[in-house]
Amino acid sequence: MTFSLKWRLAPVAVSTAVMVATLQLAGCGSSPKDERADVAAEKLYADAKESMEAGTYDSAIKSLARVEGLAAGTVLAQQSQLDLAYLYWKTGEKAQALTTIERFIKLNPSSPALDYAMYLRGIINFNEDLGLFGRIAQQDLSERDQRAARDAYQSFKQLVDQFPQSKYSPDARLRMDYIVNSLAGYEVHVARYYYKRGAYVAAANRAKQAVTEFQQSPAAEEGLFLLVQCYDRLELPLLRDDALRVLQNNYPDSRFLAQAGEPDKRAWWKLW
């Protein structure tokens, strides 16, 4: 099954509807200083929201950072952390965004916005390295790191496992499917890269990983084909024939089989 990218990575709305914007620090022991800090934090947060709406993110980030310090331990501080993570992501500060959202998840395991935090963590990593191999032309495939994609998958998986009814879970599932297909395609691209350069052992290892780890991905078909080619070049006929049987059984109409040509003139797997 293939997944077209008809959906877009729309900006994630800050989850103010889920969380209370302020928490009164009322109590017999409250001091005038506490009340002043509370008022100052609320004013700063209001200023930050205005800056966010105006698109002046740098100003909003500065205000939110101060709110987090002034209102430590309150729901307002939690909301500020979420807003900060979102704005760091929007301004391209991935490391700070992840640090902020990880801190929120660690410190607020019972927060009503925990599902949003997990979703945002996945989005941050998803956008980092999943442009459908957008930078392949500028970088050798063997040098590309897919850790961000795998981290995004784990974040989305944690979300759908822990909060299956969350409003963020349907989109997380779609992104998980896309990540699986992208990772499988990446492994096959790398296998082909190594094969064309005569590194048949490395190519076979990457193709095998695509086939075993992502069996349901469309890329598994080409992964099997590359395994057959690699084993043939390595003069491993038993492994080659096993891979061939799996390819024929699972993909009887494979386009790779159709390219074989006349069997008495050329072995079907020697296409390049």
PDB file of C-alpha atoms in Angstrom:
ATOM      1  CA  MET A   1       0.000   0.000   0.000  1.00  0.00           C
ATOM      2  CA  THR A   2       1.311   3.431  -0.898  1.00  0.00           C
ATOM      3  CA  PHE A   3       0.505   6.680   0.837  1.00  0.00           C
ATOM      4  CA  SER A   4       0.189   9.860  -1.175  1.00  0.00           C
ATOM      5  CA  LEU A   5       1.050  13.108   0.518  1.00  0.00           C
ATOM      6  CA  LYS A   6      -2.240  14.878  -0.083  1.00  0.00           C
ATOM      7  CA  TRP A   7      -2.322  16.003   3.509  1.00  0.00           C
ATOM      8  CA  ARG A   8      -0.106  18.856   4.600  1.00  0.00           C
ATOM      9  CA  LEU A   9       1.930  19.563   7.680  1.00  0.00           C
ATOM     10  CA  ALA A  10      -0.411  22.246   8.921  1.00  0.00           C
ATOM     11  CA  PRO A  11       0.668  24.336  11.915  1.00  0.00           C
ATOM     12  CA  VAL A  12      -0.270  22.639  15.140  1.00  0.00           C
ATOM     13  CA  ALA A  13      -2.687  24.710  17.173  1.00  0.00           C
ATOM     14  CA  VAL A  14      -1.506  25.344  20.693  1.00  0.00           C
ATOM     15  CA  SER A  15      -3.644  23.298  23.047  1.00  0.00           C
ATOM     16  CA  THR A  16      -5.163  26.106  25.088  1.00  0.00           C
ATOM     17  CA  ALA A  17      -8.585  24.464  24.911  1.00  0.00           C
ATOM     18  CA  VAL A  18      -7.250  21.456  26.771  1.00  0.00           C
ATOM     19  CA  MET A  19      -5.449  23.327  29.514  1.00  0.00           C
ATOM     20  CA  VAL A  20      -6.573  26.135  31.788  1.00  0.00           C
ATOM     21  CA  ALA A  21      -4.700  29.281  30.885  1.00  0.00           C
ATOM     22  CA  THR A  22      -4.163  30.389  34.479  1.00  0.00           C
ATOM     23  CA  LEU A  23      -4.080  28.911  37.920  1.00  0.00           C
ATOM     24  CA  GLN A  24      -4.721  31.183  40.871  1.00  0.00           C
ATOM     25  CA  LEU A  25      -2.094  30.950  43.557  1.00  0.00           C
ATOM     26  CA  ALA A  26      -4.695  31.534  46.204  1.00  0.00           C
ATOM     27  CA  GLY A  27      -4.325  30.413  49.775  1.00  0.00           C
ATOM     28  CA  CYS A  28      -3.937  31.717  53.272  1.00  0.00           C
ATOM     29  CA  GLY A  29      -0.169  31.591  53.008  1.00  0.00           C
ATOM     30  CA  SER A  30       0.082  33.642  49.805  1.00  0.00           C
ATOM     31  CA  SER A  31       2.263  36.680  50.207  1.00  0.00           C
ATOM     32  CA  PRO A  32       2.003  40.005  48.362  1.00  0.00           C
ATOM     33  CA  LYS A  33       5.173  38.995  46.498  1.00  0.00           C
ATOM     34  CA  ASP A  34       3.509  35.769  45.302  1.00  0.00           C
ATOM     35  CA  GLU A  35       0.494  37.721  44.095  1.00  0.00           C
ATOM     36  CA  ARG A  36       2.666  40.201  42.239  1.00  0.00           C
ATOM     37  CA  ALA A  37       4.560  37.364  40.571  1.00  0.00           C
ATOM     38  CA  ASP A  38       1.274  35.764  39.572  1.00  0.00           C
ATOM     39  CA  VAL A  39      -0.074  38.976  38.069  1.00  0.00           C
ATOM     40  CA  ALA A  40       3.212  39.594  36.268  1.00  0.00           C
ATOM     41  CA  ALA A  41       3.198  36.064  34.832  1.00  0.00           C
ATOM     42  CA  GLU A  42      -0.369  36.423  33.569  1.00  0.00           C
ATOM     43  CA  LYS A  43       0.442  39.791  31.981  1.00  0.00           C
ATOM     44  CA  LEU A  44       3.551  38.375  30.318  1.00  0.00           C
ATOM     45  CA  TYR A  45       1.582  35.404  29.005  1.00  0.00           C
ATOM     46  CA  ALA A  46      -1.056  37.713  27.524  1.00  0.00           C
ATOM     47  CA  ASP A  47       1.720  39.710  25.863  1.00  0.00           C
ATOM     48  CA  ALA A  48       3.254  36.499  24.532  1.00  0.00           C
ATOM     49  CA  LYS A  49      -0.062  35.415  23.006  1.00  0.00           C
ATOM     50  CA  GLU A  50      -0.403  38.776  21.269  1.00  0.00           C
ATOM     51  CA  SER A  51       3.110  38.420  19.881  1.00  0.00           C
ATOM     52  CA  MET A  52       2.363  34.899  18.670  1.00  0.00           C
ATOM     53  CA  GLU A  53      -0.763  36.060  16.881  1.00  0.00           C
ATOM     54  CA  ALA A  54       1.185  38.904  15.311  1.00  0.00           C
ATOM     55  CA  GLY A  55       3.885  36.506  14.132  1.00  0.00           C
ATOM     56  CA  THR A  56       6.644  38.111  16.209  1.00  0.00           C
ATOM     57  CA  TYR A  57       7.881  34.808  17.553  1.00  0.00           C
ATOM     58  CA  ASP A  58      11.170  36.034  19.011  1.00  0.00           C
ATOM     59  CA  SER A  59       9.335  38.424  21.298  1.00  0.00           C
ATOM     60  CA  ALA A  60       6.835  35.734  22.274  1.00  0.00           C
ATOM     61  CA  ILE A  61       9.643  33.308  23.123  1.00  0.00           C
ATOM     62  CA  LYS A  62      11.287  35.824  25.458  1.00  0.00           C
ATOM     63  CA  SER A  63       8.009  36.488  27.264  1.00  0.00           C
ATOM     64  CA  LEU A  64       7.141  32.801  27.590  1.00  0.00           C
ATOM     65  CA  ALA A  65      10.560  31.972  29.003  1.00  0.00           C
ATOM     66  CA  ARG A  66       9.983  34.561  31.749  1.00  0.00           C
ATOM     67  CA  VAL A  67       6.466  33.222  32.409  1.00  0.00           C
ATOM     68  CA  GLU A  68       7.845  29.729  32.918  1.00  0.00           C
ATOM     69  CA  GLY A  69      10.178  31.047  35.603  1.00  0.00           C
ATOM     70  CA  LEU A  70       7.670  33.293  37.354  1.00  0.00           C
ATOM     71  CA  ALA A  71       4.839  30.752  37.408  1.00  0.00           C
ATOM     72  CA  ALA A  72       6.868  27.597  38.089  1.00  0.00           C
ATOM     73  CA  GLY A  73       4.713  24.711  39.257  1.00  0.00           C
ATOM     74  CA  THR A  74       1.460  26.093  37.861  1.00  0.00           C
ATOM     75  CA  VAL A  75      -0.711  25.204  34.900  1.00  0.00           C
ATOM     76  CA  LEU A  76       0.274  28.537  33.374  1.00  0.00           C
ATOM     77  CA  ALA A  77       3.898  27.408  33.416  1.00  0.00           C
ATOM     78  CA  GLN A  78       2.890  24.144  31.706  1.00  0.00           C
ATOM     79  CA  GLN A  79       1.065  26.024  28.975  1.00  0.00           C
ATOM     80  CA  SER A  80       4.089  28.269  28.522  1.00  0.00           C
ATOM     81  CA  GLN A  81       6.316  25.217  28.059  1.00  0.00           C
ATOM     82  CA  LEU A  82       4.024  23.876  25.333  1.00  0.00           C
ATOM     83  CA  ASP A  83       3.906  27.247  23.608  1.00  0.00           C
ATOM     84  CA  LEU A  84       7.687  27.557  23.836  1.00  0.00           C
ATOM     85  CA  ALA A  85       8.244  24.131  22.282  1.00  0.00           C
ATOM     86  CA  TYR A  86       5.863  24.988  19.475  1.00  0.00           C
ATOM     87  CA  LEU A  87       7.548  28.337  18.778  1.00  0.00           C
ATOM     88  CA  TYR A  88      11.045  26.855  18.875  1.00  0.00           C
ATOM     89  CA  TRP A  89       9.877  24.361  16.269  1.00  0.00           C
ATOM     90  CA  LYS A  90       8.290  27.101  14.151  1.00  0.00           C
ATOM     91  CA  THR A  91      11.524  29.118  14.209  1.00  0.00           C
ATOM     92  CA  GLY A  92      13.708  26.138  13.277  1.00  0.00           C
ATOM     93  CA  GLU A  93      15.255  25.587  16.706  1.00  0.00           C
ATOM     94  CA  LYS A  94      14.760  21.814  16.745  1.00  0.00           C
ATOM     95  CA  ALA A  95      17.125  21.026  19.632  1.00  0.00           C
ATOM     96  CA  GLN A  96      15.503  23.577  21.926  1.00  0.00           C
ATOM     97  CA  ALA A  97      12.031  22.479  20.871  1.00  0.00           C
ATOM     98  CA  LEU A  98      12.791  18.856  21.716  1.00  0.00           C
ATOM     99  CA  THR A  99      14.463  19.747  25.006  1.00  0.00           C
ATOM    100  CA  THR A 100      11.443  21.808  26.036  1.00  0.00           C
ATOM    101  CA  ILE A 101       8.852  19.211  25.080  1.00  0.00           C
ATOM    102  CA  GLU A 102      10.834  16.375  26.671  1.00  0.00           C
ATOM    103  CA  ARG A 103      10.999  18.373  29.892  1.00  0.00           C
ATOM    104  CA  PHE A 104       7.252  18.916  29.793  1.00  0.00           C
ATOM    105  CA  ILE A 105       6.554  15.191  29.291  1.00  0.00           C
ATOM    106  CA  LYS A 106       8.914  14.212  32.092  1.00  0.00           C
ATOM    107  CA  LEU A 107       7.599  16.737  34.605  1.00  0.00           C
ATOM    108  CA  ASN A 108       3.888  16.460  33.769  1.00  0.00           C
ATOM    109  CA  PRO A 109       3.004  12.776  33.251  1.00  0.00           C
ATOM    110  CA  SER A 110      -0.618  13.359  34.274  1.00  0.00           C
ATOM    111  CA  SER A 111      -1.198  16.533  32.297  1.00  0.00           C
ATOM    112  CA  PRO A 112      -4.419  16.683  30.227  1.00  0.00           C
ATOM    113  CA  ALA A 113      -2.235  17.975  27.377  1.00  0.00           C
ATOM    114  CA  LEU A 114       0.159  15.015  27.425  1.00  0.00           C
ATOM    115  CA  ASP A 115      -1.255  13.652  24.165  1.00  0.00           C
ATOM    116  CA  TYR A 116      -0.602  16.985  22.460  1.00  0.00           C
ATOM    117  CA  ALA A 117       2.955  17.026  23.838  1.00  0.00           C
ATOM    118  CA  MET A 118       3.641  13.552  22.401  1.00  0.00           C
ATOM    119  CA  TYR A 119       2.156  14.593  19.081  1.00  0.00           C
ATOM    120  CA  LEU A 120       4.256  17.765  18.931  1.00  0.00           C
ATOM    121  CA  ARG A 121       7.395  15.770  19.753  1.00  0.00           C
ATOM    122  CA  GLY A 122       6.625  13.519  16.804  1.00  0.00           C
ATOM    123  CA  ILE A 123       5.945  16.472  14.506  1.00  0.00           C
ATOM    124  CA  ILE A 124       9.265  18.084  15.385  1.00  0.00           C
ATOM    125  CA  ASN A 125      11.198  14.980  14.367  1.00  0.00           C
ATOM    126  CA  PHE A 126       8.897  14.244  11.426  1.00  0.00           C
ATOM    127  CA  ASN A 127       9.642  17.588   9.809  1.00  0.00           C
ATOM    128  CA  GLU A 128      13.351  17.257  10.476  1.00  0.00           C
ATOM    129  CA  ASP A 129      14.166  14.515   7.992  1.00  0.00           C
ATOM    130  CA  LEU A 130      11.109  13.389   6.053  1.00  0.00           C
ATOM    131  CA  GLY A 131      10.998  15.536   2.952  1.00  0.00           C
ATOM    132  CA  LEU A 132      10.726  12.399   0.781  1.00  0.00           C
ATOM    133  CA  PHE A 133      14.503  12.364   0.301  1.00  0.00           C
ATOM    134  CA  GLY A 134      14.464  16.035  -0.578  1.00  0.00           C
ATOM    135  CA  ARG A 135      18.195  16.455  -0.001  1.00  0.00           C
ATOM    136  CA  ILE A 136      19.362  13.325  -1.810  1.00  0.00           C
ATOM    137  CA  ALA A 137      20.791  15.350  -4.664  1.00  0.00           C
ATOM    138  CA  GLN A 138      23.121  17.171  -2.266  1.00  0.00           C
ATOM    139  CA  GLN A 139      24.148  14.201  -0.121  1.00  0.00           C
ATOM    140  CA  ASP A 140      25.147  10.591  -0.667  1.00  0.00           C
ATOM    141  CA  LEU A 141      22.494   8.188   0.544  1.00  0.00           C
ATOM    142  CA  SER A 142      25.006   6.287   2.637  1.00  0.00           C
ATOM    143  CA  GLU A 143      25.583   9.433   4.703  1.00  0.00           C
ATOM    144  CA  ARG A 144      21.968  10.204   5.563  1.00  0.00           C
ATOM    145  CA  ASP A 145      20.819   9.633   9.127  1.00  0.00           C
ATOM    146  CA  GLN A 146      17.279   8.336   9.636  1.00  0.00           C
ATOM    147  CA  ARG A 147      17.265   8.698  13.406  1.00  0.00           C
ATOM    148  CA  ALA A 148      14.817  11.615  13.307  1.00  0.00           C
ATOM    149  CA  ALA A 149      12.337   9.526  11.325  1.00  0.00           C
ATOM    150  CA  ARG A 150      12.571   6.650  13.779  1.00  0.00           C
ATOM    151  CA  ASP A 151      12.236   9.014  16.734  1.00  0.00           C
ATOM    152  CA  ALA A 152       9.129  10.516  15.142  1.00  0.00           C
ATOM    153  CA  TYR A 153       7.665   7.047  14.666  1.00  0.00           C
ATOM    154  CA  GLN A 154       8.254   6.156  18.309  1.00  0.00           C
ATOM    155  CA  SER A 155       6.613   9.382  19.485  1.00  0.00           C
ATOM    156  CA  PHE A 156       3.544   8.814  17.333  1.00  0.00           C
ATOM    157  CA  LYS A 157       3.371   5.162  18.412  1.00  0.00           C
ATOM    158  CA  GLN A 158       3.485   6.129  22.074  1.00  0.00           C
ATOM    159  CA  LEU A 159       0.662   8.586  21.434  1.00  0.00           C
ATOM    160  CA  VAL A 160      -1.664   6.140  19.662  1.00  0.00           C
ATOM    161  CA  ASP A 161      -0.891   3.360  22.158  1.00  0.00           C
ATOM    162  CA  GLN A 162      -1.458   5.508  25.225  1.00  0.00           C
ATOM    163  CA  PHE A 163      -4.200   7.760  23.855  1.00  0.00           C
ATOM    164  CA  PRO A 164      -5.982   5.871  21.055  1.00  0.00           C
ATOM    165  CA  GLN A 165      -8.990   8.190  21.257  1.00  0.00           C
ATOM    166  CA  SER A 166      -6.986  11.416  21.161  1.00  0.00           C
ATOM    167  CA  LYS A 167      -7.914  13.853  18.423  1.00  0.00           C
ATOM    168  CA  TYR A 168      -4.246  13.774  17.380  1.00  0.00           C
ATOM    169  CA  SER A 169      -4.084   9.976  16.966  1.00  0.00           C
ATOM    170  CA  PRO A 170      -5.667   9.678  13.479  1.00  0.00           C
ATOM    171  CA  ASP A 171      -3.091  12.006  11.964  1.00  0.00           C
ATOM    172  CA  ALA A 172      -0.324  10.303  13.953  1.00  0.00           C
ATOM    173  CA  ARG A 173      -1.319   6.940  12.416  1.00  0.00           C
ATOM    174  CA  LEU A 174      -1.122   8.377   8.899  1.00  0.00           C
ATOM    175  CA  ARG A 175       2.316   9.758   9.613  1.00  0.00           C
ATOM    176  CA  MET A 176       3.448   6.419  11.059  1.00  0.00           C
ATOM    177  CA  ASP A 177       2.479   4.683   7.803  1.00  0.00           C
ATOM    178  CA  TYR A 178       4.351   7.260   5.792  1.00  0.00           C
ATOM    179  CA  ILE A 179       7.432   6.926   7.991  1.00  0.00           C
ATOM    180  CA  VAL A 180       7.486   3.149   7.554  1.00  0.00           C
ATOM    181  CA  ASN A 181       7.340   3.500   3.777  1.00  0.00           C
ATOM    182  CA  SER A 182       9.988   6.217   3.808  1.00  0.00           C
ATOM    183  CA  LEU A 183      12.373   4.180   5.966  1.00  0.00           C
ATOM    184  CA  ALA A 184      11.898   1.110   3.787  1.00  0.00           C
ATOM    185  CA  GLY A 185      12.478   3.150   0.660  1.00  0.00           C
ATOM    186  CA  TYR A 186      15.581   4.640   2.228  1.00  0.00           C
ATOM    187  CA  GLU A 187      17.052   1.195   2.938  1.00  0.00           C
ATOM    188  CA  VAL A 188      16.414   0.127  -0.655  1.00  0.00           C
ATOM    189  CA  HIS A 189      17.962   3.337  -1.990  1.00  0.00           C
ATOM    190  CA  VAL A 190      21.069   2.691   0.079  1.00  0.00           C
ATOM    191  CA  ALA A 191      21.178  -0.949  -1.051  1.00  0.00           C
ATOM    192  CA  ARG A 192      21.038   0.168  -4.680  1.00  0.00           C
ATOM    193  CA  TYR A 193      23.712   2.773  -3.979  1.00  0.00           C
ATOM    194  CA  TYR A 194      26.086   0.123  -2.624  1.00  0.00           C
ATOM    195  CA  TYR A 195      25.227  -2.373  -5.355  1.00  0.00           C
ATOM    196  CA  LYS A 196      26.101   0.036  -8.148  1.00  0.00           C
ATOM    197  CA  ARG A 197      29.476   0.609  -6.509  1.00  0.00           C
ATOM    198  CA  GLY A 198      30.235  -3.083  -6.185  1.00  0.00           C
ATOM    199  CA  ALA A 199      29.800  -3.239  -2.402  1.00  0.00           C
ATOM    200  CA  TYR A 200      27.608  -6.341  -2.603  1.00  0.00           C
ATOM    201  CA  VAL A 201      27.843  -7.404   1.044  1.00  0.00           C
ATOM    202  CA  ALA A 202      26.789  -3.946   2.238  1.00  0.00           C
ATOM    203  CA  ALA A 203      24.046  -3.852  -0.396  1.00  0.00           C
ATOM    204  CA  ALA A 204      22.736  -7.253   0.661  1.00  0.00           C
ATOM    205  CA  ASN A 205      22.667  -6.206   4.314  1.00  0.00           C
ATOM    206  CA  ARG A 206      20.617  -3.085   3.599  1.00  0.00           C
ATOM    207  CA  ALA A 207      18.254  -4.892   1.242  1.00  0.00           C
ATOM    208  CA  LYS A 208      17.748  -7.641   3.818  1.00  0.00           C
ATOM    209  CA  GLN A 209      16.950  -5.029   6.459  1.00  0.00           C
ATOM    210  CA  ALA A 210      14.299  -3.501   4.198  1.00  0.00           C
ATOM    211  CA  VAL A 211      12.742  -6.917   3.570  1.00  0.00           C
ATOM    212  CA  THR A 212      12.756  -8.158   7.162  1.00  0.00           C
ATOM    213  CA  GLU A 213      11.938  -4.934   9.015  1.00  0.00           C
ATOM    214  CA  PHE A 214       9.387  -3.511   6.578  1.00  0.00           C
ATOM    215  CA  GLN A 215       7.682  -6.545   5.097  1.00  0.00           C
ATOM    216  CA  GLN A 216       4.432  -4.732   4.319  1.00  0.00           C
ATOM    217  CA  SER A 217       6.093  -1.810   2.573  1.00  0.00           C
ATOM    218  CA  PRO A 218       6.035  -1.523  -1.233  1.00  0.00           C
ATOM    219  CA  ALA A 219       9.833  -1.191  -1.118  1.00  0.00           C
ATOM    220  CA  ALA A 220      10.152  -4.812   0.049  1.00  0.00           C
ATOM    221  CA  GLU A 221       9.625  -5.984  -3.530  1.00  0.00           C
ATOM    222  CA  GLU A 222      12.708  -4.212  -4.828  1.00  0.00           C
ATOM    223  CA  GLY A 223      14.567  -5.217  -1.669  1.00  0.00           C
ATOM    224  CA  LEU A 224      14.057  -8.886  -2.581  1.00  0.00           C
ATOM    225  CA  PHE A 225      15.164  -8.213  -6.127  1.00  0.00           C
ATOM    226  CA  LEU A 226      18.358  -6.583  -4.883  1.00  0.00           C
ATOM    227  CA  LEU A 227      18.988  -9.527  -2.562  1.00  0.00           C
ATOM    228  CA  VAL A 228      18.839 -11.886  -5.515  1.00  0.00           C
ATOM    229  CA  GLN A 229      21.290  -9.728  -7.432  1.00  0.00           C
ATOM    230  CA  CYS A 230      23.689  -9.382  -4.533  1.00  0.00           C
ATOM    231  CA  TYR A 231      23.720 -13.088  -3.714  1.00  0.00           C
ATOM    232  CA  ASP A 232      24.338 -13.878  -7.355  1.00  0.00           C
ATOM    233  CA  ARG A 233      27.326 -11.531  -7.505  1.00  0.00           C
ATOM    234  CA  LEU A 234      28.624 -13.010  -4.261  1.00  0.00           C
ATOM    235  CA  GLU A 235      28.252 -16.506  -5.711  1.00  0.00           C
ATOM    236  CA  LEU A 236      25.815 -17.668  -3.052  1.00  0.00           C
ATOM    237  CA  PRO A 237      23.353 -19.676  -5.163  1.00  0.00           C
ATOM    238  CA  LEU A 238      21.339 -21.129  -2.274  1.00  0.00           C
ATOM    239  CA  LEU A 239      20.629 -17.713  -0.779  1.00  0.00           C
ATOM    240  CA  ARG A 240      19.973 -16.311  -4.237  1.00  0.00           C
ATOM    241  CA  ASP A 241      17.443 -19.006  -5.054  1.00  0.00           C
ATOM    242  CA  ASP A 242      15.721 -18.605  -1.681  1.00  0.00           C
ATOM    243  CA  ALA A 243      15.330 -14.869  -2.265  1.00  0.00           C
ATOM    244  CA  LEU A 244      14.067 -15.560  -5.770  1.00  0.00           C
ATOM    245  CA  ARG A 245      11.403 -17.964  -4.522  1.00  0.00           C
ATOM    246  CA  VAL A 246      10.197 -15.440  -1.961  1.00  0.00           C
ATOM    247  CA  LEU A 247      10.003 -12.755  -4.644  1.00  0.00           C
ATOM    248  CA  GLN A 248       8.093 -15.016  -7.020  1.00  0.00           C
ATOM    249  CA  ASN A 249       5.675 -16.215  -4.338  1.00  0.00           C
ATOM    250  CA  ASN A 250       4.918 -12.788  -2.917  1.00  0.00           C
ATOM    251  CA  TYR A 251       5.086 -10.763  -6.136  1.00  0.00           C
ATOM    252  CA  PRO A 252       4.169 -13.087  -9.027  1.00  0.00           C
ATOM    253  CA  ASP A 253       3.497 -10.067 -11.259  1.00  0.00           C
ATOM    254  CA  SER A 254       6.584  -8.160 -10.194  1.00  0.00           C
ATOM    255  CA  ARG A 255       7.903  -5.687 -12.706  1.00  0.00           C
ATOM    256  CA  PHE A 256      11.370  -6.987 -11.940  1.00  0.00           C
ATOM    257  CA  LEU A 257      10.442 -10.468 -13.098  1.00  0.00           C
ATOM    258  CA  ALA A 258       8.895  -9.008 -16.226  1.00  0.00           C
ATOM    259  CA  GLN A 259      12.236  -7.386 -17.156  1.00  0.00           C
ATOM    260  CA  ALA A 260      14.039 -10.714 -17.259  1.00  0.00           C
ATOM    261  CA  GLY A 261      14.078 -11.135 -20.995  1.00  0.00           C
ATOM    262  CA  GLU A 262      14.579 -14.503 -22.631  1.00  0.00           C
ATOM    263  CA  PRO A 263      15.779 -16.995 -19.998  1.00  0.00           C
ATOM    264  CA  ASP A 264      18.040 -18.879 -22.394  1.00  0.00           C
ATOM    265  CA  LYS A 265      19.976 -15.740 -23.271  1.00  0.00           C
ATOM    266  CA  ARG A 266      20.302 -13.920 -19.964  1.00  0.00           C
ATOM    267  CA  ALA A 267      19.599 -14.729 -16.356  1.00  0.00           C
ATOM    268  CA  TRP A 268      16.604 -12.662 -15.317  1.00  0.00           C
ATOM    269  CA  TRP A 269      18.278 -11.121 -12.313  1.00  0.00           C
ATOM    270  CA  LYS A 270      21.161  -9.608 -14.255  1.00  0.00           C
ATOM    271  CA  LEU A 271      19.454  -6.431 -15.337  1.00  0.00           C
ATOM    272  CA  TRP A 272      22.253  -3.953 -14.793  1.00  0.00           C
TER     273      TRP A 272
END
